[in-house]
XYZ file of C-alpha atoms in Angstrom:
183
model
C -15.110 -24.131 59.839
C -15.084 -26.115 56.669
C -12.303 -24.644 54.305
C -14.307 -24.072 50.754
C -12.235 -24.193 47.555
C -14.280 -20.922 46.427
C -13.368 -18.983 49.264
C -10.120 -19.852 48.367
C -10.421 -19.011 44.718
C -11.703 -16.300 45.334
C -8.921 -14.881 47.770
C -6.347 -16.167 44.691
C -7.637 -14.126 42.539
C -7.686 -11.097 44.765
C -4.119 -11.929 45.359
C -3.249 -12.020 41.516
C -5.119 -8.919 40.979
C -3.469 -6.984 43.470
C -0.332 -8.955 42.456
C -1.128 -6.902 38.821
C -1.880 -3.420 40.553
C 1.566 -3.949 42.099
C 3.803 -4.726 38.942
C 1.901 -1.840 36.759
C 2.853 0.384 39.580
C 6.531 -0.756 39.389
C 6.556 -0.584 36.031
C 4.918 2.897 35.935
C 7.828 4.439 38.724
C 10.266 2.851 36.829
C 9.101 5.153 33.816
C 9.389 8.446 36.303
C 12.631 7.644 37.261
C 13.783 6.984 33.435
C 14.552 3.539 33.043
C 11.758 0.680 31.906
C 11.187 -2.213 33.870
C 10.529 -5.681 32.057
C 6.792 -6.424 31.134
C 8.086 -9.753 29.903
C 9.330 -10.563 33.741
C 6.256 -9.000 35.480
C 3.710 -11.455 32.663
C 5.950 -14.325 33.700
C 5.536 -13.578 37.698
C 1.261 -12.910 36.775
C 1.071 -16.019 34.539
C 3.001 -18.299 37.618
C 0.400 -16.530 39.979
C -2.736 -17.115 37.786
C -1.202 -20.739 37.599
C -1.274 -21.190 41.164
C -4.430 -19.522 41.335
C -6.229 -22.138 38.519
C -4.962 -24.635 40.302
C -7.231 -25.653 43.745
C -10.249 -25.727 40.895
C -8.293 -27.897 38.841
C -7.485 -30.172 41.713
C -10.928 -30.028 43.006
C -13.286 -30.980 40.344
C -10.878 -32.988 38.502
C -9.799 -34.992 41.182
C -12.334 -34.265 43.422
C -9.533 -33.074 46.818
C -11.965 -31.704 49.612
C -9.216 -31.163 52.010
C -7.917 -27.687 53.710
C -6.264 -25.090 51.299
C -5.533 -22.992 54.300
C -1.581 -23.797 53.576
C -1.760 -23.682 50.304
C -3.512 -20.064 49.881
C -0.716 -18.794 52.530
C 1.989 -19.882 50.380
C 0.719 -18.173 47.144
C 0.901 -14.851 49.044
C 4.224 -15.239 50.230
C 5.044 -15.932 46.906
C 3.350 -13.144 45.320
C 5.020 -10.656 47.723
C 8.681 -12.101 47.061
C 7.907 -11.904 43.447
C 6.684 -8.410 43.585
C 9.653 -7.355 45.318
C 12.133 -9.271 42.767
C 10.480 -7.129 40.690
C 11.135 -4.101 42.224
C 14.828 -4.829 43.092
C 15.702 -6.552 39.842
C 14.217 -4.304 37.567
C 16.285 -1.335 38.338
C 19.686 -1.099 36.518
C 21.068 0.441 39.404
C 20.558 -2.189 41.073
C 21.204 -5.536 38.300
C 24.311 -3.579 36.867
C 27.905 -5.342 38.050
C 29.557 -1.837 36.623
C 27.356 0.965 35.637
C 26.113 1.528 39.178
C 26.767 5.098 39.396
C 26.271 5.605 35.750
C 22.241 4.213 36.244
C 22.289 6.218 39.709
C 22.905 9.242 38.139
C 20.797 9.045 35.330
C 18.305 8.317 37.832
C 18.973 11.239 39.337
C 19.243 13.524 36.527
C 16.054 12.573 35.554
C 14.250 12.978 38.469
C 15.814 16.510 38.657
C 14.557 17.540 35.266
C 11.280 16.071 35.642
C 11.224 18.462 39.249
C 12.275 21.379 36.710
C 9.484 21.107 34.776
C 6.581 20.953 36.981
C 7.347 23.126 39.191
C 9.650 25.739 38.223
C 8.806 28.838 36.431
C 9.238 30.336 32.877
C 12.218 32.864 34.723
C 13.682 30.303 36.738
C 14.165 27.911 33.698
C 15.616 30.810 31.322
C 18.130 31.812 33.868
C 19.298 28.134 34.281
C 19.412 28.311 30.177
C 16.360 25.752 29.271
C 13.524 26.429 27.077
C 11.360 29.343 29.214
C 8.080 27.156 29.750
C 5.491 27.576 32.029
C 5.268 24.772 35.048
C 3.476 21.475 33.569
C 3.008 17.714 34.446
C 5.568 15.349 32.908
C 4.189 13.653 29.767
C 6.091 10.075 30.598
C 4.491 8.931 26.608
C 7.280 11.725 25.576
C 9.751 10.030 27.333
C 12.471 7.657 25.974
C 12.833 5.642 29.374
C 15.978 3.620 29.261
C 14.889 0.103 27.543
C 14.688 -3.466 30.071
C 17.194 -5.062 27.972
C 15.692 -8.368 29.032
C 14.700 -11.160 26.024
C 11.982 -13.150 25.838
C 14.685 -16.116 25.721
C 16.515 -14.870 29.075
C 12.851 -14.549 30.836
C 11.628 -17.819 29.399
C 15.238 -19.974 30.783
C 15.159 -17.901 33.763
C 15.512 -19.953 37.047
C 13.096 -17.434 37.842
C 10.807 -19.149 36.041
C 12.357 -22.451 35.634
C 12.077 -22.792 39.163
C 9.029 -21.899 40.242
C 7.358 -24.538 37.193
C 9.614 -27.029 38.583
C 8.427 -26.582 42.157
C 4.556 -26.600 40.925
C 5.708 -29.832 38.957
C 7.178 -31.242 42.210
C 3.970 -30.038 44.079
C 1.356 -32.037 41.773
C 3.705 -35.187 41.187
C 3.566 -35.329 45.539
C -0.312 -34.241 45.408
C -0.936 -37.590 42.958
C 1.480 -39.984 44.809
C -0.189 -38.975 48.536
C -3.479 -39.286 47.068
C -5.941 -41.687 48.750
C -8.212 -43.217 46.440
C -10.703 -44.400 48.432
């Protein structure tokens, strides 16, 4: 079976845009559970993964490559997946803190708990614990001030996050152009 750069593109590109369904949905838990995770880190990990994407048709018609990108698709996904869950792990404070560990635990907590108060206990139940005697209703997270990332642009761009990964797609072309066959 003849491995077509479209077919690959194409599965790239699903693999970025799932890649993006992913880190919104990070982000958007991070919000219920009261902290925000980094939209600068999760457009650094898309923009890498759109890179690798761009790439095969770059390669291909530029330098006309028509061998297998069976590999080279299989990496990108394992590399999407480790940078979704990077995301995950490293943009909780509970888990990046070297101190505040139980501090960003329990303001976890605490805000899970009152967002569980307000959907689904009633008017009585919230005067007797002494809050405002409201009806049950969904959260409204834009009326929430989540606990801010914290992260720069500056500490995302000098990452070894990132200045890793555009040193190992530097490495990856520099051996693509000195293997190359030119006949």
């Amino acid at each position: 079976m003849k491995s077509r750069v479209s077919s690959h593109f194409f599965i790239l590109v699903s693999i970025a845009a799932l890649s993006a369904i992913s880190h919104y949905s990070i982000y958007y838990g991070a919000l219920i559970r009261g902290y925000e995770a980094s939209g600068l880190t999760a457009g650094r990990n898309l923009l890498l993964i759109g890179i690798l994407a761009i790439l095969p048709i770059f390669l291909s018609k530029v330098f006309k490559f028509k061998g297998n990108w069976t590999l080279y698709t299989s990496v990108v996904l394992l590399f999407s997946i480790g940078l979704t869950a990077q995301f995950r792990l490293f943009g909780d404070p509970e888990y990046i803190s070297r101190k505040d560990k139980a501090e960003a635990r329990q303001a976890k907590i605490k805000t899970i708990q009152q967002h569980y108060i307000q959907e689904n206990y009633s008017a009585e139940k919230k005067r007797i614990m002494g809050l405002d005697p409201t009806p049950p209703a969904p959260v409204d997270l834009s009326k929430e001030t989540p606990r801010p990332s914290g992260i720069s642009f500056t500490e995302v761009l000098f990452s070894g996050k990132t200045l890793i990964p555009l040193f190992a797609i530097f490495c990856f072309l520099a051996a693509f152009f000195l293997t190359r066959d030119e006949r």
